């Protein structure tokens, strides 16, 4: 196992370090620090993949790389940066799939307010009554739960 980064707290100050890229992010709250670190890591990774695509494209002209290698790098870029991010989140005994907030706008028709589907797309619960179990959403409301 390789450690990508390390989140620590020192005297109330939160710090994230990624030795691989030399990244250090400091802030008052872990969510701020992790959000900033994620943005920076994504920007660096995207530039690295774009650079690899350009390098491979140039090498194809000299016969040092194949079009398949270029297509592979393009696929890597697309699969990482052109889809809605998703992760598995475990909190105690509860596990669910986290989907970036952008997913609601991208796939709004698929979920159409259905609460069971919202459980699988936690981005749809952020500003909703689902987690509060308010009337009209939970059991006994006449709507599926």
Tab-separated table of C-alpha atoms in Angstrom:
chain	number	residue	atom	x	y	z
A	1	UNK	CA	0.000	0.000	0.000
A	2	UNK	CA	1.227	3.458	-0.885
A	3	UNK	CA	0.316	6.537	1.137
A	4	UNK	CA	-0.936	9.247	-1.233
A	5	UNK	CA	-1.310	11.976	1.366
A	6	UNK	CA	-1.595	12.540	5.065
A	7	UNK	CA	-4.114	14.693	6.943
A	8	UNK	CA	-2.967	15.898	10.368
A	9	UNK	CA	-3.966	18.424	13.012
A	10	UNK	CA	-1.482	20.535	14.940
A	11	UNK	CA	-2.677	23.115	17.476
A	12	UNK	CA	-6.101	23.362	15.826
A	13	UNK	CA	-4.630	23.853	12.335
A	14	UNK	CA	-5.350	21.162	9.739
A	15	UNK	CA	-2.646	20.192	7.250
A	16	UNK	CA	-2.664	17.860	4.243
A	17	UNK	CA	0.656	16.740	2.740
A	18	UNK	CA	1.238	14.830	-0.478
A	19	UNK	CA	4.943	14.021	-0.635
A	20	UNK	CA	4.710	12.685	-4.209
A	21	UNK	CA	3.761	16.091	-5.613
A	22	UNK	CA	5.196	18.331	-2.887
A	23	UNK	CA	1.706	19.598	-2.077
A	24	UNK	CA	1.025	21.101	1.354
A	25	UNK	CA	-2.409	22.561	2.145
A	26	UNK	CA	-3.202	24.199	5.497
A	27	UNK	CA	-6.512	25.486	6.802
A	28	UNK	CA	-8.899	25.766	9.705
A	29	UNK	CA	-11.231	22.881	8.854
A	30	UNK	CA	-10.593	19.408	7.386
A	31	UNK	CA	-13.293	19.777	4.724
A	32	UNK	CA	-11.708	23.004	3.449
A	33	UNK	CA	-8.248	21.475	3.363
A	34	UNK	CA	-9.424	18.302	1.625
A	35	UNK	CA	-11.450	20.281	-0.938
A	36	UNK	CA	-8.433	22.470	-1.770
A	37	UNK	CA	-6.121	19.449	-1.903
A	38	UNK	CA	-8.533	17.573	-4.187
A	39	UNK	CA	-8.705	20.531	-6.569
A	40	UNK	CA	-4.925	20.872	-6.699
A	41	UNK	CA	-4.316	17.123	-7.121
A	42	UNK	CA	-6.899	16.987	-9.915
A	43	UNK	CA	-5.344	19.947	-11.734
A	44	UNK	CA	-1.863	18.427	-11.558
A	45	UNK	CA	-3.089	14.977	-12.643
A	46	UNK	CA	-4.994	16.435	-15.585
A	47	UNK	CA	-1.944	18.383	-16.780
A	48	UNK	CA	0.203	15.243	-16.457
A	49	UNK	CA	-2.188	13.173	-18.576
A	50	UNK	CA	-2.557	15.956	-21.164
A	51	UNK	CA	1.252	16.170	-21.339
A	52	UNK	CA	1.487	12.415	-21.839
A	53	UNK	CA	-1.056	12.616	-24.696
A	54	UNK	CA	0.977	15.366	-26.393
A	55	UNK	CA	4.230	13.466	-25.883
A	56	UNK	CA	2.818	10.228	-27.269
A	57	UNK	CA	1.293	12.073	-30.231
A	58	UNK	CA	4.706	13.535	-31.069
A	59	UNK	CA	6.380	10.143	-30.664
A	60	UNK	CA	3.896	8.577	-33.106
A	61	UNK	CA	5.253	10.877	-35.827
A	62	UNK	CA	8.737	9.408	-35.265
A	63	UNK	CA	7.552	5.820	-34.982
A	64	UNK	CA	8.456	5.647	-31.288
A	65	UNK	CA	4.856	5.164	-30.074
A	66	UNK	CA	1.646	3.738	-31.484
A	67	UNK	CA	-1.772	5.249	-32.017
A	68	UNK	CA	-3.024	2.672	-29.526
A	69	UNK	CA	-0.844	4.244	-26.818
A	70	UNK	CA	-2.282	7.683	-27.642
A	71	UNK	CA	-5.831	6.297	-27.558
A	72	UNK	CA	-5.084	4.672	-24.197
A	73	UNK	CA	-3.905	7.974	-22.724
A	74	UNK	CA	-6.981	9.741	-24.121
A	75	UNK	CA	-9.220	7.074	-22.601
A	76	UNK	CA	-7.460	7.490	-19.236
A	77	UNK	CA	-8.116	11.244	-19.399
A	78	UNK	CA	-11.767	10.781	-20.316
A	79	UNK	CA	-12.431	8.115	-17.689
A	80	UNK	CA	-10.957	10.298	-14.964
A	81	UNK	CA	-11.969	13.850	-15.867
A	82	UNK	CA	-15.056	13.674	-18.080
A	83	UNK	CA	-17.369	11.671	-15.825
A	84	UNK	CA	-19.154	12.488	-12.581
A	85	UNK	CA	-16.919	11.457	-9.649
A	86	UNK	CA	-18.208	8.625	-7.460
A	87	UNK	CA	-16.868	6.931	-4.324
A	88	UNK	CA	-17.966	4.357	-1.778
A	89	UNK	CA	-18.405	5.900	1.670
A	90	UNK	CA	-18.505	3.860	4.858
A	91	UNK	CA	-19.563	5.460	8.143
A	92	UNK	CA	-19.762	2.850	10.890
A	93	UNK	CA	-21.970	0.061	9.587
A	94	UNK	CA	-23.567	2.227	6.884
A	95	UNK	CA	-22.159	2.160	3.381
A	96	UNK	CA	-23.387	4.118	0.394
A	97	UNK	CA	-22.243	5.467	-2.931
A	98	UNK	CA	-21.297	9.138	-2.933
A	99	UNK	CA	-21.794	10.947	-6.217
A	100	UNK	CA	-20.494	14.461	-6.854
A	101	UNK	CA	-23.144	17.191	-6.657
A	102	UNK	CA	-22.832	17.701	-10.441
A	103	UNK	CA	-24.632	14.387	-10.925
A	104	UNK	CA	-28.021	15.865	-10.110
A	105	UNK	CA	-27.870	18.291	-13.023
A	106	UNK	CA	-26.319	15.760	-15.391
A	107	UNK	CA	-28.782	12.922	-14.740
A	108	UNK	CA	-31.856	14.606	-13.242
A	109	UNK	CA	-34.297	12.659	-15.409
A	110	UNK	CA	-32.982	9.307	-14.221
A	111	UNK	CA	-33.754	9.937	-10.545
A	112	UNK	CA	-36.947	11.992	-10.899
A	113	UNK	CA	-37.342	12.461	-7.149
A	114	UNK	CA	-37.543	8.737	-6.367
A	115	UNK	CA	-36.290	8.336	-2.767
A	116	UNK	CA	-34.837	4.841	-3.190
A	117	UNK	CA	-32.738	6.052	-6.078
A	118	UNK	CA	-31.683	9.082	-4.019
A	119	UNK	CA	-30.131	6.721	-1.459
A	120	UNK	CA	-27.802	5.495	-4.175
A	121	UNK	CA	-27.024	9.040	-5.313
A	122	UNK	CA	-26.293	10.977	-2.144
A	123	UNK	CA	-25.820	14.141	-4.200
A	124	UNK	CA	-29.617	14.263	-4.461
A	125	UNK	CA	-30.042	14.399	-0.658
A	126	UNK	CA	-27.875	17.437	0.082
A	127	UNK	CA	-30.660	20.031	0.268
A	128	UNK	CA	-33.602	17.685	0.415
A	129	UNK	CA	-35.924	16.454	3.149
A	130	UNK	CA	-34.935	12.812	2.614
A	131	UNK	CA	-32.408	12.600	5.432
A	132	UNK	CA	-34.713	14.497	7.802
A	133	UNK	CA	-37.543	12.015	7.041
A	134	UNK	CA	-40.045	14.816	6.599
A	135	UNK	CA	-43.606	14.105	5.434
A	136	UNK	CA	-43.966	13.290	1.773
A	137	UNK	CA	-40.714	11.381	1.577
A	138	UNK	CA	-40.623	8.551	4.131
A	139	UNK	CA	-42.770	5.533	5.009
A	140	UNK	CA	-46.480	6.207	5.333
A	141	UNK	CA	-46.411	9.136	2.947
A	142	UNK	CA	-47.936	7.177	0.098
A	143	UNK	CA	-44.690	7.482	-1.839
A	144	UNK	CA	-42.166	4.620	-2.114
A	145	UNK	CA	-39.442	4.715	0.500
